[in-house]
mmCIF file of C-alpha atoms in Angstrom:
data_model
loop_
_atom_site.group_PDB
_atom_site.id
_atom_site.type_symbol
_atom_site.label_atom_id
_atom_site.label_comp_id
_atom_site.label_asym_id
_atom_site.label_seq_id
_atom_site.Cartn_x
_atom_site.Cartn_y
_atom_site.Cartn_z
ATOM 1 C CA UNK A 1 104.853 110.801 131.050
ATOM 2 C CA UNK A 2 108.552 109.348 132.123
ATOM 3 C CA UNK A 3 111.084 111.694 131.634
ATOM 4 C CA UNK A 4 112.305 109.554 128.835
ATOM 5 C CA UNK A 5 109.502 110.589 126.841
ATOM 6 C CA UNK A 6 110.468 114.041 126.746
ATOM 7 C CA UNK A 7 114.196 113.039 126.170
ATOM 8 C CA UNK A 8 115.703 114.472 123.136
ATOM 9 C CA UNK A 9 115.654 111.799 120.406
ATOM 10 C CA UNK A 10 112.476 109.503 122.069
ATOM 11 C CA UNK A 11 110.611 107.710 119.679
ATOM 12 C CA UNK A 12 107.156 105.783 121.314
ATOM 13 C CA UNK A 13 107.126 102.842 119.190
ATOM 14 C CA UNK A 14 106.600 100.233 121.716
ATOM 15 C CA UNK A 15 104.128 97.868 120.591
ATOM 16 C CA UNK A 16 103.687 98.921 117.191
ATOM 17 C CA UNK A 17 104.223 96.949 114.032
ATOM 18 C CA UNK A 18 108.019 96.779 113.099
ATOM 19 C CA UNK A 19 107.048 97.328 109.566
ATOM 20 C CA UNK A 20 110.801 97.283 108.483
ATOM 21 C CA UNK A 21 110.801 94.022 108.844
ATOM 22 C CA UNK A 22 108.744 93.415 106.529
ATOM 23 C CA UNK A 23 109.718 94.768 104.063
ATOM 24 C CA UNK A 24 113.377 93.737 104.188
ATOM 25 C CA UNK A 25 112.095 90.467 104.722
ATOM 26 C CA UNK A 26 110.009 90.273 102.216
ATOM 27 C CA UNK A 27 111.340 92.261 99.622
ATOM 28 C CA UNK A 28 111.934 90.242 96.542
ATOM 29 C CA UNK A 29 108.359 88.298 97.378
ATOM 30 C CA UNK A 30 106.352 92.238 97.726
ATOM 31 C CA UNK A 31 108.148 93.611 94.334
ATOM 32 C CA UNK A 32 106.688 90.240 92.538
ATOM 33 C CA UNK A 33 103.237 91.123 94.024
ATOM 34 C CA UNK A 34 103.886 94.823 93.206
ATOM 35 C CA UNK A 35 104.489 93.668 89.570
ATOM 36 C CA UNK A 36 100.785 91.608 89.759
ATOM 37 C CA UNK A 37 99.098 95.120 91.144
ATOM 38 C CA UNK A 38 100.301 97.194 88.783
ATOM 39 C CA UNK A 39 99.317 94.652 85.848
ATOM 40 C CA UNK A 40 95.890 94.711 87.569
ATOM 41 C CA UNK A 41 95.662 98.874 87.527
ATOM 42 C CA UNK A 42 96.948 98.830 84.065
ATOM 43 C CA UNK A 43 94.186 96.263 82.660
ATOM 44 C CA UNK A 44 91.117 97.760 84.592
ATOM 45 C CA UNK A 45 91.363 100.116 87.031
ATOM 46 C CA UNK A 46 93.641 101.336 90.507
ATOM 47 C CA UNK A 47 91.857 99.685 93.362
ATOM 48 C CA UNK A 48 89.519 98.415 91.122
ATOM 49 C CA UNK A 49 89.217 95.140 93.528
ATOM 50 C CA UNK A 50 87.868 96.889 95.826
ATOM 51 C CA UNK A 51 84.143 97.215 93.431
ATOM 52 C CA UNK A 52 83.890 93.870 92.722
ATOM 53 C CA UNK A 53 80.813 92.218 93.786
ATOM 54 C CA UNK A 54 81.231 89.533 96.529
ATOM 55 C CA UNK A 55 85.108 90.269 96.021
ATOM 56 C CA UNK A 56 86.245 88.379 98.749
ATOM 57 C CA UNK A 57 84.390 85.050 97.722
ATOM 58 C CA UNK A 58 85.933 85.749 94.007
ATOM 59 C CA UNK A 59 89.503 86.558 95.032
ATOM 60 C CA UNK A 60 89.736 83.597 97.215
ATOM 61 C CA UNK A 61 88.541 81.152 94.136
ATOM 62 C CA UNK A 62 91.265 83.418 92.304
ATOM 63 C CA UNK A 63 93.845 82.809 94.879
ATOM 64 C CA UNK A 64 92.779 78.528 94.710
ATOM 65 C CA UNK A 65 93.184 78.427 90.806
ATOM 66 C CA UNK A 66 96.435 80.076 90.913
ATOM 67 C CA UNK A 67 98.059 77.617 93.317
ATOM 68 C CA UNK A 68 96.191 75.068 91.283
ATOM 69 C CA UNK A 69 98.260 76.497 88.003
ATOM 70 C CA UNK A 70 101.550 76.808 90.126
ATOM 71 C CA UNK A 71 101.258 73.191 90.633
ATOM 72 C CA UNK A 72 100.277 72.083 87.066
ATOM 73 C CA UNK A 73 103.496 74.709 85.775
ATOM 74 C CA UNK A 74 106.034 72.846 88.172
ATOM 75 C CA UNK A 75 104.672 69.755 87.121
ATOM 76 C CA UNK A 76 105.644 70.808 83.621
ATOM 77 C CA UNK A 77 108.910 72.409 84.365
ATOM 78 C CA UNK A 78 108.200 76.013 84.106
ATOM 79 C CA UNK A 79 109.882 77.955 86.484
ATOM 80 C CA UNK A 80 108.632 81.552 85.903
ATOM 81 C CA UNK A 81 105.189 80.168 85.706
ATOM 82 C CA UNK A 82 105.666 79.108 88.797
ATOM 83 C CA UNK A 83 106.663 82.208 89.807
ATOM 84 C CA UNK A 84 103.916 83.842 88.314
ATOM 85 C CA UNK A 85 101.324 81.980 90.012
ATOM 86 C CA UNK A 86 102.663 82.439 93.258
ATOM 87 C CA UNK A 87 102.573 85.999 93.002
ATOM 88 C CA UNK A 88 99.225 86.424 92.072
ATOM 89 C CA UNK A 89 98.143 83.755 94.733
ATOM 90 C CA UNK A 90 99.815 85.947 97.037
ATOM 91 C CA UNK A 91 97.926 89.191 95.405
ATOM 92 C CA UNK A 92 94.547 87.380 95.253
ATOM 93 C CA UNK A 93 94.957 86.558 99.436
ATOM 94 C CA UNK A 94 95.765 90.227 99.834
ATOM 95 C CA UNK A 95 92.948 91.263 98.165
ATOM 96 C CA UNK A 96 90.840 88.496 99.964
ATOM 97 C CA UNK A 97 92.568 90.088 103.636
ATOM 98 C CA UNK A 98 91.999 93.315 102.604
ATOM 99 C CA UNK A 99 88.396 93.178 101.817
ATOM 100 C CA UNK A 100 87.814 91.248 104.786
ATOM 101 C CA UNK A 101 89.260 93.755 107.336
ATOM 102 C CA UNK A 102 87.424 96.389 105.342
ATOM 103 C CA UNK A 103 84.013 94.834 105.926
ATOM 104 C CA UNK A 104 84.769 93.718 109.657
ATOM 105 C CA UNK A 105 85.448 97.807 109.953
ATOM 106 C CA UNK A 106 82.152 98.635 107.932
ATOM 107 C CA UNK A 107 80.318 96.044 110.146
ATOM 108 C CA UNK A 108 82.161 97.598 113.758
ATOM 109 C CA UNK A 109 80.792 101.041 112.574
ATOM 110 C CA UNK A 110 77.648 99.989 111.729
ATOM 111 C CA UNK A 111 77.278 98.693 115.023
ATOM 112 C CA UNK A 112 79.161 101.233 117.144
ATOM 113 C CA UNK A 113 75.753 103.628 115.539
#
């Protein structure tokens, strides 16, 4: 250890994710996708995406309709449509991430045994 590191006020956060950024970054586009998650827990269940069979396969076809409907909705001049669809495109390739990274984990465990 330097004898920065046991300075008063040292913080080791070199090479980890500057998740501020983010978040201030992306703020307006995350509360939109917030909006779509909570919708989701309110009409089945919290995390419920996480139990659906072949999820990732589903979300992704998810994901490809709503950027299909985003296009049809501009095409017909309707903004918050637009809007709409964009969020939950965004929520559907979270989902599709999320499940992916989950599995590659599983799949590293499994092996690591």
């Amino acid at each position: 250890m330097s004898s920065e590191e046991h300075s008063r006020g040292y913080k080791a956060d070199e090479g980890k994710p500057r998740v501020g950024l983010m978040l201030a970054g992306f703020s307006r586009a995350l509360l939109e996708v917030s909006k779509v998650t909570t919708e989701g827990a309110e009409r089945y269940r919290d995390f419920g995406f996480l139990a659906v069979d072949a999820g990732a396969a589903r979300y992704d076809d998810a994901k490809g309709r709503h950027l299909l409907e985003g296009y049809v909705s501009e095409s017909k001049h309707h903004e918050d449509e637009v809007l709409g669809h964009m969020a939950a495109e965004a929520w559907n390739a979270l989902c599709v991430l999320e499940l992916t990274l989950r599995e590659k984990e599983e799949q590293a465990g499994t092996q690591a045994e």
